Amino acid sequence: MKKILLCEPNVSEGRDLELVDRVVDQVRQVREVKILDYSSDPDHNRSVLTYLGEPASVLEATKAMAAKAIELIDMTKHHGSHPRMGAVDVVPFIPVRGIETEDAVEIARQFGRFVGGLGVPVYYYEDAATRPGREKLPSIRKGQYEALEAKLTDPAWVPDEGPEGFNPKSGATVTGVRFPLVAFNVNLRTTDIVIADRIARAVRHINGGYRYVRAIGLALEEEGMVQVSMNLVNYAKTPIPRVFETIRSEAARYGVPVAGTELVGPVPLGALEEVLKHYLQVHEFSMDQIIETALID
Amino acid sequence: MKKILLCEPNVSEGRDLELVDRVVDQVRQVREVKILDYSSDPDHNRSVLTYLGEPASVLEATKAMAAKAIELIDMTKHHGSHPRMGAVDVVPFIPVRGIETEDAVEIARQFGRFVGGLGVPVYYYEDAATRPGREKLPSIRKGQYEALEAKLTDPAWVPDEGPEGFNPKSGATVTGVRFPLVAFNVNLRTTDIVIADRIARAVRHINGGYRYVRAIGLALEEEGMVQVSMNLVNYAKTPIPRVFETIRSEAARYGVPVAGTELVGPVPLGALEEVLKHYLQVHEFSMDQIIETALID
């Protein structure tokens, strides 16, 4: 089976689209890598790239992309509404197919050493984290770019790669490995936001819910509905149908039916396997039976 | 989007595996074609090949495969329990991805002309049929090989391609285009075969059920259960979840729960789309969102 690694770098430029294009172009030039998407947000002043391919090609593309972004972006002039602390802000590598977490971590480390070699402090996060307190991006990025110079003088925040001193132009880069994330929203046929809030609390990890669920309740003003908006951060251990049926059951306590759901953005085939198995009660199905997947190898 | 055509030829040899291997080898030699499966049944004395690829490559492989089978198989000596009327008995082309039925029909016609040119009478069936009464394989194959010589003297059975006279060595070939078929079985937690029979009748077309469902009731002796065994011949127009929920509801009339289901053999991704949409109530999902499908192009 072909090994497929996905990479979703976030770079701190979302207004100068010509600059962004020069950064994306570094990925385009690696022909073995396929770009699924890239988008720039001027308010966030940030761009997100999504591409995939065999691990070595993805690494090559990501190095070239990062070198160009570090060359062109000047963090001393960066303003935007999204939290950030570096020109190449965060670079998650995501194992999609036939690749173990440890192999992906080795790719992230090679990338980290490369960025460190460019004079930019690097922190490893998620499955590549080197010590407690560095697993989660918000902890590492706390205080953002503006707090970074002081942070680097704190022994607890010695970078994993690169210089220990502050690099004003480029800030710092966070890289690592995480499971593919599924963005799953459930719309409820009520305008009562309290119900969406309660259900979000019932399913999310922080309040005693499922371990790999992050959730918030939102009002959908135009639709006259509310939404439980979720990130499922490990669909293998907390599968979609289990979360969905829990939400349906909690909503029924208030007499509120599910109006519909949304799967947002790219979804790994593996995340859908459990949906088939659960609802069709098919116990022995293998995703290799899907005709199209035979074409990937 | 890459165009993908699947082909599933049935040839009349299932005992001489060396001969079968020489036939399959013709497909193997077309490198752009991927063989998903091939299997031989000695009772049926018949082999089924499954392979796919871009239409032109599939046509090339199928011509070479058929020429070899016609060269090596002698129908005057053929005996087996499965209905058949030719050395290359039936060759369905199945549009899997990005290919219209008409384009697949044109491929089937090119294949038919080629086999006709080898001196074998050819009939077009299913979506390639040229006249009423030739849509269904059982009608064309009625009386089998043994009735073919007389049949060819009947003006109603003038072949679509090839000679009008009988070819004793090779018989006749049926080719055409059909929708991908989904083999879907529902196991019921009872030993009462009458219930499986009644449910099969409730869902199948012939008794007033869904248009694209063929179904029979079977006893699963070892499991102590019964099964509604189905072919869904157009999953787009009669989708899996609709049939499954009907069976569940019919079984509930007898207090019988569904023990599990089986999806047998290759399944097109498109057949699973409706499962996701139905059970997750996701209204706007596109299969292009699945990360792996991005790799097929």
Coordinates of C-alpha atoms in Angstrom, one line a residue, chain A residues 4 6 34 36 52-53 96-97 180 184 240-241 244-245 248 258-270 272 275-276 279-285 289-297, chain B residues 4 6 34 36 52-53 96-97 180 184 240-241 244-245 248 258-270 272 275-276 279-285 289-297:
Chain A
I4 CA 0.3 8.9 2.1
L6 CA -0.9 15.0 4.5
K34 CA -1.0 17.0 -4.8
L36 CA -5.9 19.7 -2.3
L52 CA -0.5 15.2 0.3
G53 CA 1.7 12.6 -1.2
V96 CA -3.6 9.4 6.1
R97 CA -2.8 5.9 4.7
P180 CA -6.7 13.6 10.8
F184 CA -18.6 17.5 12.1
I240 CA -18.7 9.7 14.3
P241 CA -21.8 7.5 14.7
F244 CA -24.0 11.5 16.6
E245 CA -26.3 9.1 18.3
R248 CA -29.6 12.7 18.9
V258 CA -31.8 16.7 14.3
A259 CA -32.3 18.8 11.2
G260 CA -29.2 17.7 9.4
T261 CA -25.4 17.5 9.8
E262 CA -22.3 18.9 8.0
L263 CA -19.0 17.2 7.3
V264 CA -16.7 20.2 6.6
G265 CA -13.6 20.0 4.4
P266 CA -11.5 16.9 3.7
V267 CA -12.6 13.7 5.4
P268 CA -10.4 10.5 5.5
L269 CA -12.1 7.4 4.1
G270 CA -11.3 5.7 7.4
L272 CA -16.5 6.9 7.2
V275 CA -20.5 5.0 9.8
L276 CA -21.1 2.2 7.4
Y279 CA -25.7 1.9 10.5
L280 CA -25.6 -1.0 8.0
Q281 CA -24.6 -3.4 10.8
V282 CA -22.0 -4.8 8.5
H283 CA -19.4 -6.6 10.6
E284 CA -16.8 -7.8 8.2
F285 CA -16.5 -4.9 5.7
Q289 CA -13.6 -3.6 -1.1
I290 CA -14.3 -0.1 -2.3
I291 CA -13.5 -0.2 -6.0
E292 CA -11.9 3.2 -6.2
T293 CA -9.4 2.5 -3.4
A294 CA -7.9 -0.2 -5.6
L295 CA -6.7 2.7 -7.8
I296 CA -4.7 4.4 -5.1
D297 CA -1.8 1.9 -4.9
Chain B
I4 CA -12.5 4.5 -14.9
L6 CA -14.5 -1.9 -15.0
K34 CA -5.4 -3.2 -12.7
L36 CA -8.9 -6.7 -8.8
L52 CA -10.4 -1.8 -14.3
G53 CA -8.6 1.2 -15.8
V96 CA -17.3 3.3 -12.3
R97 CA -16.1 6.9 -12.4
P180 CA -22.2 -1.6 -11.0
F184 CA -26.0 -7.0 -0.1
I240 CA -28.9 0.6 0.1
P241 CA -30.3 2.4 3.1
F244 CA -32.2 -2.0 4.4
E245 CA -34.7 0.0 6.4
R248 CA -35.7 -4.0 9.1
V258 CA -31.4 -7.8 12.0
A259 CA -28.3 -9.7 13.2
G260 CA -26.0 -8.1 10.7
T261 CA -25.4 -7.5 7.0
E262 CA -22.8 -8.4 4.4
L263 CA -21.5 -6.3 1.5
V264 CA -19.9 -8.9 -0.8
G265 CA -17.1 -8.2 -3.2
P266 CA -16.2 -4.9 -4.8
V267 CA -18.4 -1.9 -3.9
P268 CA -18.3 1.4 -5.7
L269 CA -17.7 4.4 -3.5
G270 CA -20.9 6.0 -5.0
L272 CA -21.8 4.2 0.0
V275 CA -25.5 5.4 3.3
L276 CA -23.6 8.4 4.8
Y279 CA -27.9 7.9 8.4
L280 CA -25.7 10.9 9.2
Q281 CA -28.4 13.2 7.7
V282 CA -25.7 15.1 5.9
H283 CA -27.3 16.9 3.1
E284 CA -24.4 18.6 1.3
F285 CA -21.6 16.0 1.4
Q289 CA -14.3 15.6 0.1
I290 CA -12.8 12.1 0.9
I291 CA -9.1 12.6 1.1
E292 CA -8.2 9.4 -0.7
T293 CA -10.3 10.1 -3.7
A294 CA -8.1 13.1 -4.4
L295 CA -5.3 10.6 -5.2
I296 CA -7.2 8.8 -8.0
D297 CA -6.9 11.6 -10.5

